[in-house]
Coordinates of C-alpha atoms and ligand atoms in Angstrom, one line a residue:
M1 CA -67.5 30.9 39.5
I2 CA -65.0 32.9 37.4
Q3 CA -66.2 36.5 36.9
T4 CA -62.9 38.4 36.9
R5 CA -59.3 37.6 35.9
Q6 CA -58.4 37.4 39.6
N7 CA -61.0 34.6 40.0
L8 CA -58.9 32.5 37.7
A9 CA -56.7 31.6 40.7
L10 CA -59.7 29.7 42.0
A11 CA -59.8 27.3 39.1
R12 CA -59.2 23.8 40.3
R13 CA -59.8 21.8 37.1
V14 CA -58.7 23.1 33.7
V15 CA -58.9 21.7 30.2
I16 CA -56.2 22.9 27.9
K17 CA -56.6 22.4 24.1
I18 CA -53.4 22.5 22.1
G19 CA -53.5 23.2 18.4
S20 CA -51.6 21.2 15.8
S21 CA -49.7 24.3 14.6
L22 CA -48.0 24.6 18.0
L23 CA -47.0 21.0 18.2
T24 CA -45.9 20.0 14.8
D25 CA -43.2 20.9 12.3
A26 CA -43.4 19.8 8.7
N27 CA -39.7 18.7 8.7
T28 CA -39.1 17.3 12.2
G29 CA -42.6 16.0 13.2
V30 CA -43.3 16.7 16.9
R31 CA -42.0 20.0 18.2
M32 CA -40.4 18.5 21.3
D33 CA -39.5 21.9 22.7
M34 CA -43.1 22.8 22.8
V35 CA -44.2 19.5 24.3
Q36 CA -41.6 19.8 27.0
N37 CA -42.7 23.4 27.7
I38 CA -46.3 22.3 28.1
A39 CA -45.2 19.4 30.4
A40 CA -43.3 21.9 32.6
Q41 CA -46.2 24.3 32.7
V42 CA -48.7 21.6 33.6
H43 CA -46.4 20.3 36.3
S44 CA -46.4 23.8 37.9
L45 CA -50.2 23.9 37.7
Q46 CA -50.3 20.5 39.4
Q47 CA -48.0 21.8 42.1
L48 CA -50.7 24.5 42.8
G49 CA -53.3 21.8 43.2
I50 CA -54.8 22.3 39.8
Q51 CA -56.0 19.2 37.9
V52 CA -55.2 19.4 34.2
C53 CA -56.7 17.6 31.2
L54 CA -55.1 18.2 27.8
V55 CA -57.0 18.0 24.5
S56 CA -54.3 17.6 21.9
S57 CA -54.5 17.9 18.1
G58 CA -51.6 16.9 16.0
A59 CA -52.2 13.2 15.0
V60 CA -53.1 13.8 11.4
A61 CA -50.4 16.4 10.9
L62 CA -47.7 14.0 12.4
G63 CA -49.1 11.1 10.4
R64 CA -48.6 13.2 7.2
V65 CA -45.0 13.9 8.2
H66 CA -44.1 10.3 9.0
L67 CA -45.9 8.8 6.0
G68 CA -44.3 11.3 3.6
W69 CA -47.8 12.7 2.8
L70 CA -47.0 16.4 3.2
G71 CA -48.8 18.7 0.8
K72 CA -51.0 15.9 -0.5
T73 CA -54.8 16.2 -0.4
L74 CA -55.9 13.3 1.7
S75 CA -59.0 11.2 1.3
V76 CA -61.1 10.6 4.5
H77 CA -59.5 7.1 4.9
E78 CA -56.0 8.5 4.3
K79 CA -56.6 11.1 7.1
Q80 CA -57.8 8.3 9.4
A81 CA -54.7 6.3 8.6
A82 CA -52.5 9.4 9.1
A83 CA -54.2 10.0 12.5
A84 CA -53.6 6.3 13.5
V85 CA -49.8 6.7 12.8
G86 CA -49.5 10.2 14.2
Q87 CA -51.3 9.5 17.4
T88 CA -48.5 7.1 18.4
W89 CA -45.9 9.8 17.9
L90 CA -48.0 12.3 19.8
M91 CA -48.4 10.2 22.8
Q92 CA -44.8 9.1 22.8
A93 CA -43.7 12.7 22.9
Y94 CA -46.1 13.6 25.8
R95 CA -45.1 10.5 27.7
Q96 CA -41.4 11.3 27.4
A97 CA -41.9 15.0 28.4
F98 CA -44.1 14.3 31.4
S99 CA -41.8 11.5 32.6
T100 CA -39.3 14.2 33.5
Y101 CA -41.7 15.2 36.3
D102 CA -42.8 11.7 37.1
I103 CA -46.3 12.4 35.8
Q104 CA -48.2 9.6 34.2
V105 CA -50.3 10.5 31.1
A106 CA -53.3 8.7 29.7
Q107 CA -54.7 8.6 26.2
M108 CA -58.5 9.1 25.8
L109 CA -59.8 8.9 22.3
L110 CA -63.4 10.0 22.0
T111 CA -66.1 10.5 19.3
K112 CA -69.2 12.6 19.4
D113 CA -71.2 9.4 19.4
D114 CA -69.5 8.5 22.7
L115 CA -70.7 11.7 24.3
R116 CA -74.3 11.5 23.1
H117 CA -74.8 8.0 24.5
R118 CA -75.5 8.3 28.2
R119 CA -73.6 5.2 29.4
R120 CA -70.5 5.9 27.3
Y121 CA -70.6 9.5 28.4
L122 CA -70.7 8.4 32.1
N123 CA -67.9 5.9 31.5
A124 CA -65.7 8.5 29.9
S125 CA -66.5 11.0 32.7
N126 CA -65.8 8.4 35.4
T127 CA -62.6 7.4 33.8
G128 CA -61.6 11.1 33.8
E129 CA -62.4 11.3 37.5
T130 CA -60.3 8.2 38.3
L131 CA -57.4 9.5 36.3
F132 CA -57.5 12.9 38.1
S133 CA -57.6 11.2 41.5
A134 CA -54.5 9.2 40.5
G135 CA -52.7 12.4 39.6
V136 CA -52.6 11.4 35.9
V137 CA -52.9 13.9 33.0
P138 CA -55.6 12.7 30.6
I139 CA -54.7 13.5 27.0
V140 CA -57.8 13.5 24.8
N141 CA -58.1 13.5 21.0
E142 CA -60.8 12.6 18.6
N143 CA -60.9 9.0 17.7
D144 CA -60.3 9.9 14.1
T145 CA -60.0 6.3 12.8
V146 CA -63.6 5.4 13.5
V147 CA -65.4 8.6 12.4
V148 CA -66.2 9.9 9.0
E149 CA -66.5 13.5 8.1
E150 CA -70.2 14.1 8.8
I151 CA -70.2 12.7 12.3
K152 CA -66.9 14.2 13.4
F153 CA -66.6 16.9 16.1
G154 CA -65.1 18.8 13.2
D155 CA -62.3 20.2 15.2
N156 CA -60.7 19.8 18.6
D157 CA -61.9 23.2 19.8
T158 CA -65.4 21.8 20.0
L159 CA -64.1 18.5 21.4
G160 CA -62.3 20.5 24.1
A161 CA -65.4 22.4 25.1
L162 CA -67.5 19.3 25.3
V163 CA -64.8 17.5 27.4
S164 CA -64.7 20.6 29.7
L165 CA -68.5 20.1 30.4
M166 CA -68.1 16.4 30.7
I167 CA -65.5 16.5 33.4
H168 CA -66.9 19.6 35.1
A169 CA -63.9 21.8 34.5
D170 CA -63.8 25.4 35.9
L171 CA -61.9 26.7 32.8
F172 CA -61.4 25.7 29.2
V173 CA -58.2 27.1 27.6
M174 CA -57.4 27.1 23.9
M175 CA -53.7 27.4 23.3
T176 CA -52.9 28.6 19.8
D177 CA -50.4 30.8 17.9
V178 CA -52.2 34.1 18.2
D179 CA -52.5 36.3 21.3
G180 CA -56.3 36.1 21.5
L181 CA -59.4 37.5 19.8
Y182 CA -58.8 40.8 18.1
N183 CA -61.4 43.4 17.2
A184 CA -60.1 43.4 13.6
N185 CA -57.6 41.3 11.7
P186 CA -54.2 42.2 13.2
N187 CA -52.4 41.0 10.0
H188 CA -54.2 43.7 7.9
D189 CA -55.2 46.4 10.4
K190 CA -52.5 48.0 12.6
H191 CA -55.1 49.5 14.9
A192 CA -56.5 46.0 15.7
E193 CA -56.6 45.5 19.5
R194 CA -56.8 42.3 21.6
C195 CA -60.0 41.9 23.5
S196 CA -59.1 41.1 27.0
M197 CA -62.5 40.0 28.3
I198 CA -65.7 39.1 26.6
H199 CA -68.9 39.2 28.7
A200 CA -71.4 38.3 26.0
L201 CA -70.5 36.2 23.0
D202 CA -73.0 37.7 20.7
D203 CA -73.2 38.1 16.9
K204 CA -71.0 41.3 17.1
V205 CA -68.2 39.3 18.8
M206 CA -68.7 36.4 16.4
A207 CA -68.2 38.8 13.5
M208 CA -64.7 39.7 14.8
A209 CA -63.4 36.3 13.9
G210 CA -62.1 36.2 10.4
D211 CA -61.1 33.0 8.7
T212 CA -57.7 32.1 10.2
D213 CA -57.4 28.5 9.3
N214 CA -53.9 27.3 8.8
Q215 CA -52.6 24.2 6.9
F216 CA -52.2 22.0 10.0
G217 CA -55.3 22.5 12.1
T218 CA -58.9 22.7 11.2
G219 CA -59.9 25.3 13.7
G220 CA -59.6 29.0 13.0
M221 CA -60.9 31.8 15.3
Q222 CA -64.5 31.1 14.3
S223 CA -64.3 27.6 15.6
K224 CA -62.7 28.9 18.8
L225 CA -65.6 31.2 19.4
I226 CA -68.1 28.5 18.7
A227 CA -66.3 26.3 21.2
S228 CA -66.2 29.1 23.8
K229 CA -69.9 29.5 23.4
I230 CA -70.5 25.8 24.1
A231 CA -68.3 26.1 27.2
I232 CA -69.7 29.3 28.7
R233 CA -73.3 28.3 28.1
G234 CA -72.5 25.1 30.0
G235 CA -71.0 27.2 32.9
V236 CA -67.3 26.8 32.1
A237 CA -65.3 30.0 31.5
S238 CA -63.0 29.9 28.5
A239 CA -59.8 31.5 27.3
I240 CA -57.7 31.8 24.1
I241 CA -54.0 32.3 24.7
N242 CA -50.8 32.2 22.7
G243 CA -48.9 29.0 23.4
H244 CA -45.6 30.7 22.3
E245 CA -45.7 33.1 25.2
Q246 CA -43.4 32.3 28.1
D247 CA -45.1 30.6 31.1
V248 CA -48.5 31.7 29.7
L249 CA -50.7 29.1 31.6
N250 CA -49.4 30.1 35.0
R251 CA -49.7 33.8 34.1
L252 CA -53.3 33.3 32.9
L253 CA -54.2 31.4 36.1
T254 CA -52.6 34.1 38.3
G255 CA -54.8 36.8 36.8
E256 CA -52.3 38.4 34.4
D257 CA -53.9 40.1 31.4
V258 CA -53.0 37.6 28.7
G259 CA -55.2 36.3 25.9
T260 CA -58.9 36.7 25.8
L261 CA -61.1 35.5 28.6
F262 CA -64.8 34.6 28.0
L263 CA -67.0 34.8 31.0
C264 CA -70.2 32.9 31.6
G265 CA -73.4 34.9 31.4
T266 CA -76.8 34.2 33.0
D267 CA -77.9 32.5 29.8
R268 CA -77.1 28.9 30.8
H269 CA -78.0 25.6 29.3
S270 CA -79.2 22.7 31.4
R271 CA -77.7 19.3 30.7
H272 CA -80.7 18.4 28.6
Q273 CA -80.4 21.7 26.5
H274 CA -76.7 21.1 26.1
W275 CA -77.4 17.6 24.8
I276 CA -79.9 19.0 22.2
A277 CA -77.9 22.1 21.2
D278 CA -74.4 20.6 21.1
L279 CA -74.4 16.9 21.0
L280 CA -77.3 15.4 19.0
H281 CA -77.0 14.8 15.3
V282 CA -79.4 17.1 13.3
E283 CA -81.7 14.8 11.2
G284 CA -83.7 17.5 9.4
Q285 CA -85.2 21.0 9.3
I286 CA -88.6 22.3 10.1
H287 CA -89.2 25.7 8.5
I288 CA -91.7 27.9 10.3
D289 CA -93.4 31.3 9.7
R290 CA -92.6 34.5 11.5
G291 CA -95.6 34.4 13.7
A292 CA -94.5 31.0 15.1
A293 CA -90.9 32.3 15.5
Q294 CA -92.3 35.2 17.5
A295 CA -94.2 32.9 19.8
L296 CA -91.1 30.7 20.3
E297 CA -88.7 33.6 20.9
H298 CA -90.8 35.9 22.9
K299 CA -93.7 34.0 24.5
G300 CA -92.0 30.8 25.7
A301 CA -94.4 28.8 23.5
S302 CA -94.0 25.3 22.1
L303 CA -93.9 24.8 18.3
L304 CA -97.4 24.0 16.9
P305 CA -98.2 22.5 13.5
I306 CA -100.0 25.6 12.4
G307 CA -96.7 27.5 12.2
V308 CA -94.9 24.9 10.1
V309 CA -94.4 25.9 6.5
A310 CA -92.0 23.2 5.2
V311 CA -90.3 20.0 6.3
H312 CA -86.9 18.8 5.1
G313 CA -85.1 15.6 5.8
E314 CA -86.1 12.1 6.8
F315 CA -86.3 12.3 10.6
D316 CA -88.1 10.1 13.0
K317 CA -90.1 10.9 16.2
G318 CA -87.7 12.0 18.9
D319 CA -85.0 13.0 16.5
C320 CA -83.2 16.3 16.7
V321 CA -84.2 18.9 14.1
E322 CA -83.3 22.5 13.3
V323 CA -86.1 25.1 13.4
V324 CA -85.5 27.6 10.5
V325 CA -87.1 30.9 9.7
G326 CA -86.2 32.2 6.2
D327 CA -82.6 31.0 6.0
V328 CA -81.7 31.4 9.7
V329 CA -81.6 28.5 12.2
I330 CA -83.3 29.9 15.3
A331 CA -83.6 26.7 17.4
R332 CA -83.0 23.1 17.8
G333 CA -85.4 20.6 19.3
L334 CA -86.8 17.1 19.5
S335 CA -89.6 16.5 17.1
N336 CA -92.8 14.8 18.4
Y337 CA -93.7 13.6 14.9
N338 CA -91.7 12.0 12.1
A339 CA -91.1 13.9 8.8
Q340 CA -93.9 12.1 6.9
E341 CA -96.5 12.8 9.6
L342 CA -95.4 16.4 9.9
K343 CA -95.7 17.0 6.1
R344 CA -99.4 15.9 6.5
I345 CA -100.2 18.2 9.4
Q346 CA -98.1 21.2 8.6
G347 CA -100.1 24.4 8.7
L348 CA -103.0 22.8 10.6
A349 CA -104.5 23.7 13.9
S350 CA -103.6 21.2 16.6
Q351 CA -107.3 20.0 16.9
D352 CA -107.1 18.9 13.3
I353 CA -104.2 16.5 13.8
E354 CA -106.3 13.6 14.7
S355 CA -108.7 13.9 11.8
V356 CA -105.7 13.8 9.4
L357 CA -103.4 11.3 11.0
G358 CA -106.1 9.2 12.8
Y359 CA -104.4 9.9 16.1
M360 CA -102.8 12.7 18.0
D361 CA -99.8 11.9 20.2
F362 CA -99.0 15.5 21.0
K363 CA -100.6 18.9 20.4
S364 CA -97.1 20.4 19.7
V365 CA -94.6 19.5 17.1
I366 CA -91.7 20.4 19.5
H367 CA -92.5 20.8 23.2
R368 CA -91.0 23.8 24.8
D369 CA -89.0 21.6 27.2
N370 CA -87.3 20.0 24.2
L371 CA -86.5 23.2 22.4
V372 CA -83.3 25.3 22.6
L373 CA -83.3 28.8 21.2
K374 CA -80.6 31.2 20.2
I375 CA -78.8 28.7 18.1
G376 CA -78.5 31.4 15.3
R377 CA -76.1 30.7 12.5
V378 CA -73.4 29.7 15.0
N379 CA -74.3 26.0 15.1
D380 CA -74.7 25.8 11.4
E381 CA -71.1 24.8 11.1
Ligands
LIG1 N1 -58.0 15.1 15.7 C1 -57.2 15.9 14.8 C2 -55.7 15.5 14.9 O1 -55.3 15.1 16.0 C3 -57.2 17.4 15.0 C4 -58.4 18.1 14.6 C5 -58.0 19.6 14.7 O2 -57.1 20.1 14.1 O3 -58.7 20.3 15.5 O4 -54.9 15.6 14.1

């Protein structure tokens, strides 16, 4: 497991997410110099026996360029159309650049829906394995044409983190146009310093990320930290590096102090917890009182109906819901009761469930095993 920068030399499988701003130019479309540079660096990593998967943005941005839609506010369907056009330019560029090294590339378009369905997840994961054994570089993007806003990953940083867990990578690297995470905004504060290594991605670290969205990509620093959190909780170290830096991947993987490295802590999610915390669609909210929150956070308890103060949304039994105290989401879990049932039993002791509903399937509203804590505001995005 990666615990120091020197350990990075042990990484055998790496996912590299490349942002749109690195790859695209409003006048010329694909920045071929950058794509060639990435192909050269990936080739060197392969020579060292490292398997590489790319997660590449750029489809929507390239579609805009080639459809003459620059500067225009796009509707969801126009974005999807732009992605469909741009994805062909993107893959053509990668194919051309990698062919210099006789490396085959493969296109994998995924949606969050694919990852939350077990069979599709396994299929995608097995395809990844097969491609790796054939020496191919899988290039993943979100399947933008089939998803609408509310079910999208939201950004390729999150997609990259989820793919890293799916293919059991050792390291997830986000290549962007800044040097890493700074302790203050380097554009406004000349004393801002790059954080070299982050051992715990807590609220203090999250607060360092300002809003650094640019016109091409959707992911700013905040989304990179959210993605890092998904990766490290799943046991995959992560890094943010500047794609404009010479030979930066090789330097990172040989232990040089570039970018920001996020190490995994002891606070890990099982696959089941990962599925609840990061993949399932949230169907509603259960608001609870402070006493119940204490019991969940400090006593390892299940959520009982007596602690429920309000129920929002139209969820069914087994659906994923957020657990909220005041205005803070403290957990996610699978509800044992649907929203209508829960409204009738909220505030009651468990022994009264049967007299109100006529049956009692479970004493708890969310069983401990189906509850994931420490979601905080992070997963509200
Ligand atoms: N899937 C989008 C594209 O390829 C990228 C989303 C993002 O910028 O993170 O254009």
